[in-house]
Coordinates of C-alpha atoms and ligand atoms in Angstrom, one line a residue:
Chain P
X1 CA 16.7 -6.2 -39.8
X2 CA 15.1 -7.1 -36.3
X3 CA 11.8 -7.6 -35.4
X4 CA 10.8 -5.1 -33.0
X5 CA 7.2 -5.6 -31.3
X6 CA 7.5 -2.2 -29.7
X7 CA 8.7 1.1 -31.1
X8 CA 9.0 4.1 -28.9
X9 CA 10.2 7.4 -29.7
X10 CA 10.7 11.0 -28.1
X11 CA 8.2 9.8 -25.5
X12 CA 7.6 12.5 -22.7
X13 CA 5.4 12.1 -19.8
X14 CA 4.4 15.4 -17.2
X15 CA 2.9 15.4 -14.6
X16 CA 1.6 19.1 -14.1
X17 CA 4.6 20.6 -14.7
X18 CA 7.0 17.8 -13.7
X19 CA 8.7 15.6 -16.1
X20 CA 8.6 12.5 -15.4
X21 CA 9.9 11.1 -18.7
X22 CA 12.1 13.1 -20.6
X23 CA 11.9 12.1 -24.5
X24 CA 12.9 9.0 -24.6
X25 CA 13.2 6.6 -27.5
X26 CA 14.0 2.6 -27.8
X27 CA 12.7 -0.6 -29.3
X28 CA 11.7 -3.7 -28.0
X29 CA 12.9 -7.0 -30.3
X30 CA 9.7 -9.7 -30.4
X31 CA 10.2 -12.6 -28.2
X32 CA 13.1 -11.3 -26.1
X33 CA 12.9 -10.1 -22.1
X34 CA 13.8 -6.7 -22.2
X35 CA 14.8 -4.9 -18.7
X36 CA 14.5 -1.5 -17.5
X37 CA 16.6 -0.5 -14.2
X38 CA 17.1 2.5 -12.5
X39 CA 16.9 4.1 -9.2
X40 CA 13.5 5.1 -7.6
X41 CA 11.5 7.8 -9.6
X42 CA 13.4 7.5 -12.8
X43 CA 10.0 6.6 -14.7
X44 CA 9.6 3.0 -14.7
X45 CA 6.4 2.5 -13.5
X46 CA 4.8 5.1 -15.4
X47 CA 6.2 4.0 -18.5
X48 CA 4.4 0.5 -18.1
X49 CA 1.3 2.8 -17.4
X50 CA 1.7 4.5 -20.7
X51 CA 2.1 1.2 -22.2
X52 CA -1.3 0.1 -21.8
X53 CA -2.9 3.3 -21.1
X54 CA -3.9 3.2 -18.0
X55 CA -1.9 6.4 -17.6
X56 CA -5.3 8.1 -18.7
X57 CA -7.0 7.7 -15.0
X58 CA -4.4 10.0 -13.8
X59 CA -6.1 13.4 -14.7
X60 CA -3.0 15.5 -14.7
X61 CA -0.7 13.3 -16.9
X62 CA 0.4 14.6 -19.9
X63 CA 2.0 12.5 -22.6
X64 CA 3.6 13.1 -26.0
X65 CA 5.5 11.9 -28.5
X66 CA 4.9 8.4 -30.2
X67 CA 4.6 4.5 -28.9
X68 CA 4.0 2.1 -31.7
X69 CA 2.7 -1.5 -30.4
X70 CA 2.9 -4.1 -33.1
X71 CA 2.6 -0.9 -35.4
X72 CA -0.5 0.6 -33.9
X73 CA -0.3 3.9 -32.1
X74 CA -0.8 3.4 -28.6
X75 CA -1.2 7.2 -27.2
X76 CA -4.2 7.4 -29.6
X77 CA -6.3 4.5 -30.3
X78 CA -9.8 4.7 -29.9
X79 CA -9.6 0.8 -28.6
X80 CA -7.8 1.2 -25.5
X81 CA -9.6 -1.8 -24.0
X82 CA -8.5 -4.2 -26.8
X83 CA -5.1 -2.5 -26.4
X84 CA -5.1 -3.2 -22.6
X85 CA -6.0 -7.1 -23.5
X86 CA -2.9 -7.2 -25.7
X87 CA -0.7 -5.9 -22.8
X88 CA 0.0 -8.1 -20.1
X89 CA 0.2 -6.3 -16.4
X90 CA 1.6 -7.4 -13.3
X91 CA 2.1 -4.7 -10.3
X92 CA 4.8 -4.8 -7.8
X93 CA 2.2 -6.5 -5.0
X94 CA 0.4 -8.8 -5.9
X95 CA -3.1 -7.9 -6.0
X96 CA -5.7 -10.8 -6.0
X97 CA -9.1 -9.7 -7.0
X98 CA -11.4 -10.3 -4.1
X99 CA -12.6 -13.2 -6.0
X100 CA -12.3 -17.0 -6.4
X101 CA -8.9 -18.1 -7.6
X102 CA -10.8 -19.2 -11.0
X103 CA -12.7 -16.2 -11.5
X104 CA -9.5 -14.5 -11.2
X105 CA -8.0 -16.0 -14.2
X106 CA -11.6 -16.5 -15.9
X107 CA -12.3 -12.3 -15.4
X108 CA -10.6 -11.0 -18.6
X109 CA -12.0 -14.0 -21.0
X110 CA -15.6 -13.5 -19.5
X111 CA -15.7 -9.8 -20.0
X112 CA -14.1 -10.9 -23.7
X113 CA -17.3 -12.8 -23.8
X114 CA -16.2 -16.4 -23.5
X115 CA -18.7 -18.0 -21.8
X116 CA -18.8 -21.4 -22.1
X117 CA -17.9 -23.6 -19.3
X118 CA -15.5 -26.0 -20.9
X119 CA -13.5 -23.2 -22.5
X120 CA -12.7 -21.4 -19.7
X121 CA -11.9 -24.5 -17.6
X122 CA -9.4 -24.9 -20.2
X123 CA -8.1 -21.7 -20.5
X124 CA -7.9 -21.1 -16.4
X125 CA -6.0 -24.6 -16.6
X126 CA -3.3 -23.5 -19.3
X127 CA -2.6 -20.0 -17.5
X128 CA -2.2 -21.6 -14.2
X129 CA 0.1 -24.1 -15.3
X130 CA 2.3 -21.3 -17.2
X131 CA 2.4 -19.5 -14.2
X132 CA 3.5 -22.7 -12.1
X133 CA 0.7 -22.3 -9.8
X134 CA -1.7 -25.0 -11.0
X135 CA -0.3 -27.9 -8.8
X136 CA -0.8 -26.0 -5.9
X137 CA -4.4 -24.7 -6.3
X138 CA -6.1 -27.3 -8.7
X139 CA -8.0 -28.8 -5.5
X140 CA -9.2 -25.5 -4.3
X141 CA -9.6 -23.5 -7.2
X142 CA -13.2 -22.2 -5.8
X143 CA -11.1 -20.4 -3.1
X144 CA -10.7 -16.6 -2.8
X145 CA -7.8 -15.7 -4.2
X146 CA -7.2 -13.0 -1.8
X147 CA -6.3 -15.7 0.8
X148 CA -3.6 -17.1 -1.1
X149 CA 0.2 -16.4 0.4
X150 CA 2.2 -13.4 -1.3
X151 CA 4.2 -15.2 -3.7
X152 CA 0.9 -17.3 -4.9
X153 CA -0.7 -14.1 -5.5
X154 CA 2.0 -13.0 -7.8
X155 CA 1.9 -15.9 -9.6
X156 CA -2.3 -16.0 -9.9
X157 CA -1.4 -12.5 -11.0
X158 CA 0.6 -13.4 -13.7
X159 CA -1.8 -16.1 -15.0
X160 CA -4.3 -13.7 -15.0
X161 CA -2.4 -11.3 -17.0
X162 CA -1.7 -14.4 -19.4
X163 CA -5.6 -15.0 -19.5
X164 CA -5.9 -12.5 -22.2
X165 CA -3.5 -13.8 -24.3
X166 CA -1.2 -10.6 -24.2
X167 CA 1.8 -10.0 -26.8
X168 CA 3.2 -8.4 -24.3
X169 CA 3.8 -9.2 -20.7
X170 CA 4.7 -6.4 -18.0
X171 CA 6.4 -7.2 -15.1
X172 CA 6.7 -4.5 -12.7
X173 CA 9.4 -5.4 -9.7
X174 CA 7.5 -8.5 -9.1
X175 CA 9.8 -9.8 -6.5
X176 CA 9.6 -6.9 -4.1
X177 CA 7.4 -9.1 -1.9
X178 CA 8.1 -12.7 -2.3
X179 CA 10.8 -14.8 -1.3
X180 CA 14.0 -15.7 -3.5
X181 CA 12.6 -19.4 -3.9
X182 CA 9.3 -18.2 -5.5
X183 CA 11.4 -15.5 -7.7
X184 CA 13.4 -18.1 -9.1
X185 CA 10.3 -20.4 -10.2
X186 CA 8.9 -17.1 -11.6
X187 CA 12.2 -16.2 -13.5
X188 CA 12.0 -20.4 -14.6
X189 CA 8.2 -19.2 -15.8
X190 CA 9.4 -15.8 -18.0
X191 CA 12.2 -17.7 -19.6
X192 CA 9.4 -20.4 -20.9
X193 CA 7.2 -17.6 -21.6
X194 CA 9.5 -15.7 -24.0
X195 CA 9.4 -18.4 -26.5
X196 CA 5.1 -17.1 -27.0
X197 CA 5.4 -13.6 -26.3
X198 CA 7.5 -10.5 -25.3
X199 CA 8.5 -9.7 -21.8
X200 CA 9.3 -6.4 -20.5
X201 CA 11.0 -6.4 -16.8
X202 CA 11.1 -3.5 -14.5
X203 CA 13.2 -4.4 -11.9
X204 CA 15.5 -3.2 -9.2
X205 CA 17.4 -6.4 -8.5
X206 CA 20.6 -5.4 -10.8
X207 CA 21.4 -9.4 -11.1
X208 CA 17.9 -10.5 -11.9
X209 CA 18.1 -8.1 -14.9
X210 CA 21.7 -9.8 -15.7
X211 CA 20.2 -13.1 -15.6
X212 CA 17.1 -13.1 -17.5
X213 CA 17.2 -10.4 -20.3
X214 CA 18.2 -10.4 -23.8
X215 CA 18.4 -6.3 -23.3
X216 CA 18.8 -3.8 -20.8
X217 CA 17.7 -0.2 -20.7
X218 CA 19.0 2.4 -17.9
X219 CA 16.6 4.7 -16.8
X220 CA 17.7 7.7 -14.8
X221 CA 15.3 10.9 -13.8
X222 CA 13.4 10.1 -16.8
X223 CA 16.1 9.7 -19.4
X224 CA 18.1 6.9 -20.7
X225 CA 21.7 6.9 -19.8
X226 CA 22.2 3.8 -21.4
X227 CA 20.3 0.9 -23.3
X228 CA 21.8 -2.0 -25.4
X229 CA 22.7 -5.8 -25.0
X230 CA 22.4 -7.4 -21.6
X231 CA 25.9 -8.6 -22.3
X232 CA 27.5 -5.4 -23.1
X233 CA 25.6 -3.4 -20.5
X234 CA 26.9 -5.5 -17.7
X235 CA 30.6 -5.5 -18.9
X236 CA 33.4 -4.0 -17.5
X237 CA 33.2 -1.1 -20.1
X238 CA 29.9 -0.2 -20.7
X239 CA 29.6 3.3 -22.7
X240 CA 28.3 5.3 -19.8
X241 CA 30.6 5.2 -16.6
X242 CA 27.2 6.2 -14.7
X243 CA 25.9 2.6 -15.7
X244 CA 29.2 0.9 -14.6
X245 CA 28.6 2.6 -11.4
X246 CA 25.4 2.4 -11.0
X247 CA 25.6 -1.6 -12.1
X248 CA 28.6 -2.4 -9.2
X249 CA 26.2 -0.6 -6.9
X250 CA 27.9 2.8 -6.4
X251 CA 25.1 4.8 -5.6
X252 CA 21.1 4.3 -6.4
Chain R
X1 CA 21.0 -21.8 53.1
X2 CA 18.4 -20.3 51.5
X3 CA 18.5 -20.9 47.3
X4 CA 17.2 -17.7 46.7
X5 CA 17.4 -17.8 42.9
X6 CA 15.4 -21.2 42.4
X7 CA 12.5 -19.8 40.4
X8 CA 9.3 -21.0 41.7
X9 CA 6.7 -21.7 39.2
X10 CA 4.6 -19.0 40.8
X11 CA 6.8 -16.5 40.9
X12 CA 6.4 -14.0 37.7
X13 CA 9.5 -13.9 35.6
X14 CA 9.0 -10.5 34.3
X15 CA 9.1 -8.0 37.4
X16 CA 7.2 -4.9 36.4
X17 CA 9.2 -1.6 37.2
X18 CA 7.4 1.6 38.7
X19 CA 7.1 3.0 35.1
X20 CA 5.4 -0.1 33.8
X21 CA 2.9 -0.5 36.8
X22 CA 2.0 2.7 36.1
X23 CA 1.1 2.3 32.4
X24 CA -1.0 -0.9 33.6
X25 CA -2.9 1.5 36.7
X26 CA -3.4 4.1 33.4
X27 CA -4.2 1.2 31.2
X28 CA -7.1 0.0 33.7
X29 CA -8.4 3.3 34.5
X30 CA -8.7 4.0 31.0
X31 CA -10.5 0.8 30.0
X32 CA -12.5 1.4 33.0
X33 CA -13.5 4.9 32.1
X34 CA -14.5 4.0 28.3
X35 CA -16.5 1.2 29.5
X36 CA -18.4 3.5 31.8
X37 CA -19.1 5.7 29.0
X38 CA -20.4 3.2 26.9
X39 CA -22.7 2.1 29.6
X40 CA -24.0 5.6 29.8
X41 CA -24.6 6.1 26.5
X42 CA -27.0 3.1 26.2
X43 CA -28.9 3.8 28.9
X44 CA -30.8 6.8 27.7
X45 CA -31.6 4.7 25.0
X46 CA -33.0 1.7 27.1
X47 CA -34.4 3.9 29.7
X48 CA -36.7 6.2 26.6
X49 CA -38.1 2.2 25.6
X50 CA -38.8 1.0 28.9
X51 CA -40.2 4.1 29.8
X52 CA -42.0 4.2 26.6
X53 CA -43.7 0.5 26.8
X54 CA -44.7 1.1 30.4
X55 CA -46.9 4.0 29.6
X56 CA -48.4 2.5 26.4
X57 CA -49.0 -1.1 28.5
X58 CA -52.8 -0.3 28.8
X59 CA -53.3 0.2 24.9
X60 CA -51.2 -2.3 22.9
X61 CA -52.3 -5.1 21.6
X62 CA -52.5 -6.6 18.2
X63 CA -56.0 -5.3 18.0
X64 CA -54.1 -1.6 18.3
X65 CA -51.8 -2.7 15.4
X66 CA -54.3 -3.8 12.8
X67 CA -57.5 -1.8 13.5
X68 CA -58.6 1.6 12.3
X69 CA -59.3 4.5 15.0
X70 CA -62.6 4.6 16.3
X71 CA -64.4 7.5 18.5
X72 CA -62.8 10.4 17.0
X73 CA -59.7 8.7 17.4
X74 CA -59.5 8.1 21.0
X75 CA -60.0 4.5 20.8
X76 CA -59.5 1.7 17.9
X77 CA -56.0 1.3 16.7
X78 CA -53.6 2.7 14.1
X79 CA -53.3 0.6 11.2
X80 CA -54.2 3.7 8.4
X81 CA -51.2 5.5 10.0
X82 CA -48.5 2.3 10.2
X83 CA -49.5 1.2 6.8
X84 CA -49.1 5.0 5.5
X85 CA -45.7 5.1 7.0
X86 CA -44.8 1.9 5.6
X87 CA -45.9 3.2 2.0
X88 CA -44.1 6.5 2.7
X89 CA -40.7 4.6 3.8
X90 CA -41.3 2.1 1.1
X91 CA -41.7 4.4 -1.7
X92 CA -39.3 7.3 -0.8
X93 CA -36.4 4.1 -0.5
X94 CA -37.5 2.9 -4.0
X95 CA -36.9 6.5 -5.8
X96 CA -34.1 7.4 -3.6
X97 CA -32.2 4.6 -3.7
X98 CA -31.3 3.8 -7.3
X99 CA -30.4 7.6 -8.0
X100 CA -28.5 8.4 -4.8
X101 CA -26.3 5.2 -5.7
X102 CA -25.8 5.7 -9.1
X103 CA -25.1 9.3 -8.7
X104 CA -22.5 8.3 -5.9
X105 CA -21.4 6.0 -8.4
X106 CA -20.8 8.6 -10.6
X107 CA -19.4 10.8 -8.7
X108 CA -16.5 8.2 -7.3
X109 CA -16.1 6.1 -10.5
X110 CA -16.7 8.5 -13.5
X111 CA -16.5 12.2 -12.6
X112 CA -12.8 13.2 -13.3
X113 CA -11.8 15.0 -9.8
X114 CA -11.8 18.4 -10.1
X115 CA -13.9 21.6 -9.4
X116 CA -16.7 20.2 -10.9
X117 CA -17.0 17.3 -8.7
X118 CA -15.8 18.9 -5.7
X119 CA -18.9 21.6 -6.3
X120 CA -21.3 18.7 -6.3
X121 CA -20.1 17.0 -3.1
X122 CA -20.4 20.2 -1.3
X123 CA -23.7 20.9 -2.5
X124 CA -24.8 17.2 -1.3
X125 CA -23.6 17.8 1.9
X126 CA -24.9 21.4 2.4
X127 CA -28.4 19.7 1.2
X128 CA -28.2 17.7 3.8
X129 CA -28.3 20.3 6.7
X130 CA -31.2 22.0 4.9
X131 CA -34.2 21.7 7.3
X132 CA -37.2 19.1 6.8
X133 CA -39.3 22.0 6.8
X134 CA -37.6 24.1 4.2
X135 CA -37.9 20.4 1.9
X136 CA -41.8 20.3 3.0
X137 CA -42.3 23.7 1.5
X138 CA -40.4 22.5 -2.0
X139 CA -42.1 19.4 -2.1
X140 CA -45.7 21.2 -2.2
X141 CA -43.9 23.4 -4.2
X142 CA -42.4 20.5 -6.8
X143 CA -44.7 17.7 -6.6
X144 CA -47.7 18.4 -5.5
X145 CA -48.4 21.8 -7.5
X146 CA -46.1 21.8 -10.4
X147 CA -45.7 18.1 -11.2
X148 CA -49.4 17.8 -10.6
X149 CA -49.3 14.9 -8.3
X150 CA -51.6 16.9 -5.7
X151 CA -51.5 16.0 -1.8
X152 CA -50.8 12.3 -2.2
X153 CA -48.1 9.5 -1.0
X154 CA -46.4 9.7 -4.3
X155 CA -45.5 13.4 -3.5
X156 CA -45.0 12.8 0.1
X157 CA -42.6 10.0 -0.6
X158 CA -41.0 11.9 -3.4
X159 CA -39.9 14.8 -0.9
X160 CA -38.9 12.5 1.8
X161 CA -37.0 10.7 -1.2
X162 CA -35.0 14.1 -1.7
X163 CA -34.2 15.1 1.6
X164 CA -32.8 11.5 2.1
X165 CA -30.5 11.8 -1.1
X166 CA -27.7 13.4 0.5
X167 CA -27.3 10.8 3.5
X168 CA -27.7 8.2 0.7
X169 CA -25.0 9.6 -1.9
X170 CA -22.5 10.5 1.1
X171 CA -22.6 7.1 2.6
X172 CA -22.7 5.5 -0.5
X173 CA -19.3 7.6 -1.1
X174 CA -18.0 6.4 2.0
X175 CA -18.6 2.7 1.1
X176 CA -17.0 3.3 -2.2
X177 CA -13.8 4.8 -1.5
X178 CA -13.4 1.9 1.0
X179 CA -12.5 -0.5 -2.0
X180 CA -9.3 -0.1 -2.0
X181 CA -7.8 1.5 -5.5
X182 CA -5.6 -1.7 -6.1
X183 CA -8.8 -3.4 -7.2
X184 CA -9.7 -0.9 -9.6
X185 CA -6.3 -1.0 -11.1
X186 CA -5.7 -4.5 -11.7
X187 CA -9.3 -4.6 -13.0
X188 CA -8.5 -1.8 -15.4
X189 CA -5.3 -3.8 -16.5
X190 CA -7.2 -6.7 -17.8
X191 CA -9.2 -4.6 -20.0
X192 CA -11.9 -4.2 -18.2
X193 CA -13.9 -1.0 -18.7
X194 CA -15.3 1.6 -16.1
X195 CA -18.8 0.0 -16.0
X196 CA -17.4 -3.3 -16.0
X197 CA -15.3 -2.8 -12.9
X198 CA -17.9 -1.0 -11.1
X199 CA -20.1 -3.8 -11.8
X200 CA -18.3 -6.5 -10.8
X201 CA -15.5 -5.6 -8.6
X202 CA -16.6 -2.3 -6.9
X203 CA -20.3 -2.4 -6.1
X204 CA -20.4 -5.7 -4.7
X205 CA -17.5 -4.7 -2.2
X206 CA -19.6 -1.6 -1.2
X207 CA -22.5 -3.1 -0.3
X208 CA -22.6 -3.4 2.9
X209 CA -21.4 0.6 3.3
X210 CA -24.3 1.4 1.3
X211 CA -26.8 -0.5 3.2
X212 CA -25.5 1.4 6.2
X213 CA -26.8 4.4 4.3
X214 CA -30.1 3.3 4.0
X215 CA -30.7 2.2 7.2
X216 CA -29.9 5.5 8.2
X217 CA -32.3 6.9 5.8
X218 CA -35.1 4.8 6.9
X219 CA -34.4 5.8 10.4
X220 CA -34.9 9.7 9.4
X221 CA -37.8 8.9 6.9
X222 CA -40.0 7.2 9.1
X223 CA -39.9 9.4 12.0
X224 CA -40.2 12.8 9.7
X225 CA -43.6 15.0 10.3
X226 CA -43.4 18.5 8.5
X227 CA -42.7 17.0 4.8
X228 CA -45.2 14.8 4.9
X229 CA -48.4 17.1 6.6
X230 CA -47.2 19.5 3.6
X231 CA -47.5 16.7 0.8
X232 CA -49.9 13.8 1.4
X233 CA -50.5 13.2 5.2
X234 CA -54.0 13.8 6.4
X235 CA -55.1 13.6 10.2
X236 CA -57.5 10.6 9.3
X237 CA -58.2 8.5 6.3
X238 CA -60.5 5.6 7.1
X239 CA -59.6 2.6 5.5
X240 CA -60.2 -2.0 5.8
X241 CA -58.2 -2.5 9.1
X242 CA -55.5 -5.2 8.6
X243 CA -55.3 -4.6 4.5
X244 CA -51.9 -4.3 3.0
X245 CA -53.2 -2.8 -0.1
X246 CA -55.6 -0.2 1.3
X247 CA -53.8 2.7 -0.7
X248 CA -52.7 3.5 -3.7
X249 CA -49.8 6.0 -4.7
X250 CA -52.1 8.9 -5.4
X251 CA -54.1 8.6 -2.2
X252 CA -53.6 10.5 0.9
X253 CA -52.8 8.6 3.6
X254 CA -52.3 8.9 7.4
X255 CA -48.9 8.5 9.1
X256 CA -46.9 7.3 12.4
X257 CA -45.4 10.9 12.9
X258 CA -48.5 12.9 12.2
X259 CA -50.8 10.6 13.7
X260 CA -49.1 11.0 17.3
X261 CA -49.0 14.9 16.9
X262 CA -52.5 14.6 16.3
X263 CA -53.7 12.7 19.3
X264 CA -51.4 14.7 21.6
X265 CA -52.2 17.8 20.6
X266 CA -55.4 18.3 18.6
X267 CA -57.7 15.5 20.4
X268 CA -59.4 16.4 23.6
X269 CA -59.9 13.7 26.2
X270 CA -57.6 11.0 25.1
X271 CA -56.5 8.4 27.3
X272 CA -52.5 8.8 28.8
X273 CA -51.8 5.5 27.2
X274 CA -52.7 6.2 23.8
X275 CA -49.7 9.0 22.6
X276 CA -47.3 6.4 24.1
X277 CA -48.5 3.4 22.2
X278 CA -47.9 5.3 19.0
X279 CA -45.0 6.2 19.8
X280 CA -44.0 2.6 21.0
X281 CA -45.0 1.6 17.4
X282 CA -43.4 4.1 15.1
X283 CA -40.0 3.4 17.3
X284 CA -40.8 -0.6 17.0
X285 CA -41.0 0.5 13.0
X286 CA -37.7 2.1 12.7
X287 CA -36.1 -0.7 14.9
X288 CA -37.4 -3.6 12.9
X289 CA -36.6 -1.7 9.8
X290 CA -33.0 -1.4 11.2
X291 CA -32.7 -4.8 12.6
X292 CA -33.6 -6.2 9.0
X293 CA -30.7 -4.2 7.1
X294 CA -28.2 -5.0 9.6
X295 CA -28.9 -8.4 9.3
X296 CA -28.5 -8.4 5.9
X297 CA -25.2 -6.4 6.0
X298 CA -23.8 -9.0 8.7
X299 CA -24.7 -11.5 6.0
X300 CA -23.0 -9.6 3.0
X301 CA -20.1 -8.6 5.3
X302 CA -19.6 -12.4 6.5
X303 CA -18.7 -12.8 3.1
X304 CA -16.2 -10.0 2.4
X305 CA -14.2 -11.1 -0.1
X306 CA -10.6 -9.5 1.3
Ligands
ATP401 N1 0.2 9.5 -9.9 C1 0.8 10.6 -10.2 N2 1.0 11.6 -10.0 C2 2.1 12.6 -9.7 N3 3.3 12.2 -10.2 C3 3.7 10.9 -10.1 C4 2.6 9.9 -10.1 N4 3.3 9.2 -10.2 C5 4.6 9.5 -10.5 N5 4.8 10.3 -10.1 C6 5.9 10.9 -10.2 O1 7.0 10.7 -11.5 C7 7.7 10.3 -11.1 C8 8.4 8.6 -12.0 O2 7.5 8.2 -11.1 P1 7.5 6.5 -10.8 O3 6.5 5.7 -10.3 O4 7.2 6.2 -12.4 O5 9.1 6.3 -11.2 P2 9.7 4.2 -10.9 O6 10.9 4.3 -11.8 O7 8.6 3.3 -11.5 O8 10.1 4.6 -9.2 P3 9.7 3.1 -8.1 O9 11.1 2.4 -8.6 O10 10.2 3.9 -6.9 O11 8.8 2.8 -8.4 C9 8.2 10.3 -10.0 O12 9.1 11.3 -9.7 C10 6.9 10.4 -8.9 O13 7.3 11.3 -8.0
MG402 MG1 8.0 1.7 -9.5

């Protein structure tokens, strides 16, 4: 019996009368990297926005189905802010908050009531270390986060997403704005983080999914085409020929 | 033999084609034209200032600022009017700023976009277009009579506050919209509530823009005549010259705009310079407050975080 951190069943999302997710079901095992691949507009980002309920900010989004995170119903939980702290979220384009590097990472802990300087210092350092950014910024923590380079900012957002000790870390195409070397460093980081938390990786880089993930899900036009172990999906005979074509770059 | 192709350091390497030369000429003409219009638009401002000061020179002095009027307002100073205007502007600012800013925050950060919030925004814009004499009448009915404040600084400044609310709401809305949405989303992703996001991320970055609205409002309210005349300003009131605390909120007061009107039209045999001197003080008050706010704004902008 696999220990699933996330169990989604029959999840449907509509923006007005346009269907973005069409009754999808899947499970994510704990302490694995789970990739979601699929062409543009397939609903990947929308799916992540459901997981931490930031979809609520979209007035015409209608969600139905069931999303269980650690056994708790995400779609109806009244504790939205606690939920968002359990789910770390990294957006495609790095967004440094207009605060210092230190305050960027200390933002969420402070909101949660951590105020002792020593506690915060320790937290900030450990998060920045986990995101492989500590050595570059340790001497200028009071500098503005928005002034870092793109690759550094992306690692800053990862450090920030770790600052509220999530159980689930979601990354949405984290590498579209950064160079291959930094991408590799972050991939290293993710492999290490896997021992402590579960990672959902939305990516357009097929090979990144192949390199990193234990399981892969292929989403297309709001429906799941195929899901399974990365090994099986990337073999010469995936269950669905669409998967084969997509992975080989025949379309999308 | 001539070394025709040897480039000398002074000959340009990149020759202009006729088309590029024409574009250059257009560029130069455009720049001159725009520069001229800028100067043209500054001319009236300086012309007015210089003319005012020139006409007012015989009367202007420190004493003029801090003394009370004498001889049926034909000589002496304008301290009661100056102080009255400062009170009116200050009190209306104190009332309108928090309400206006918080209303704009609600409209932008909390209210769901839809029919209702569009309706409110529309109402706010239209409110800004209501003539001030109508606001005056409203103030007379609402604050002087209904609320029972009588004709007083309180009633007059609340009237001014109602008048300037739309300006503050509109400019605060602009300022809030200028804060990138991605900042809000990043903050929400970290589990911040709407209020925490507003308080820590949105408002600090919108402050310079919010100040712009307040500058606008000060300029407008300091010069208003009808609303204060209806609700709390009097032609003459005797207070001690130079005393900063001469008025209380329930007193009636003099105001620069009303004083200027009275002296120019209601008092016979006034020296020619007197109305101009009053105008100079009025303009200087407005410009002074503006300069202060602009300085504050520049300071805040210099600490802008992205
Ligand atoms: N805020 C929104 N309002 C209305 N429709 C939206 C909104 N966001 C996304 N959609 C629609 O939902 C569908 C899925 O979009 P989504 O952003 O989830 O795709 P995606 O898989 O993340 O694409 P990409 O790879 O380009 O990021 C699209 O058809 C899109 O037009
Ligand atoms: Mg996306």
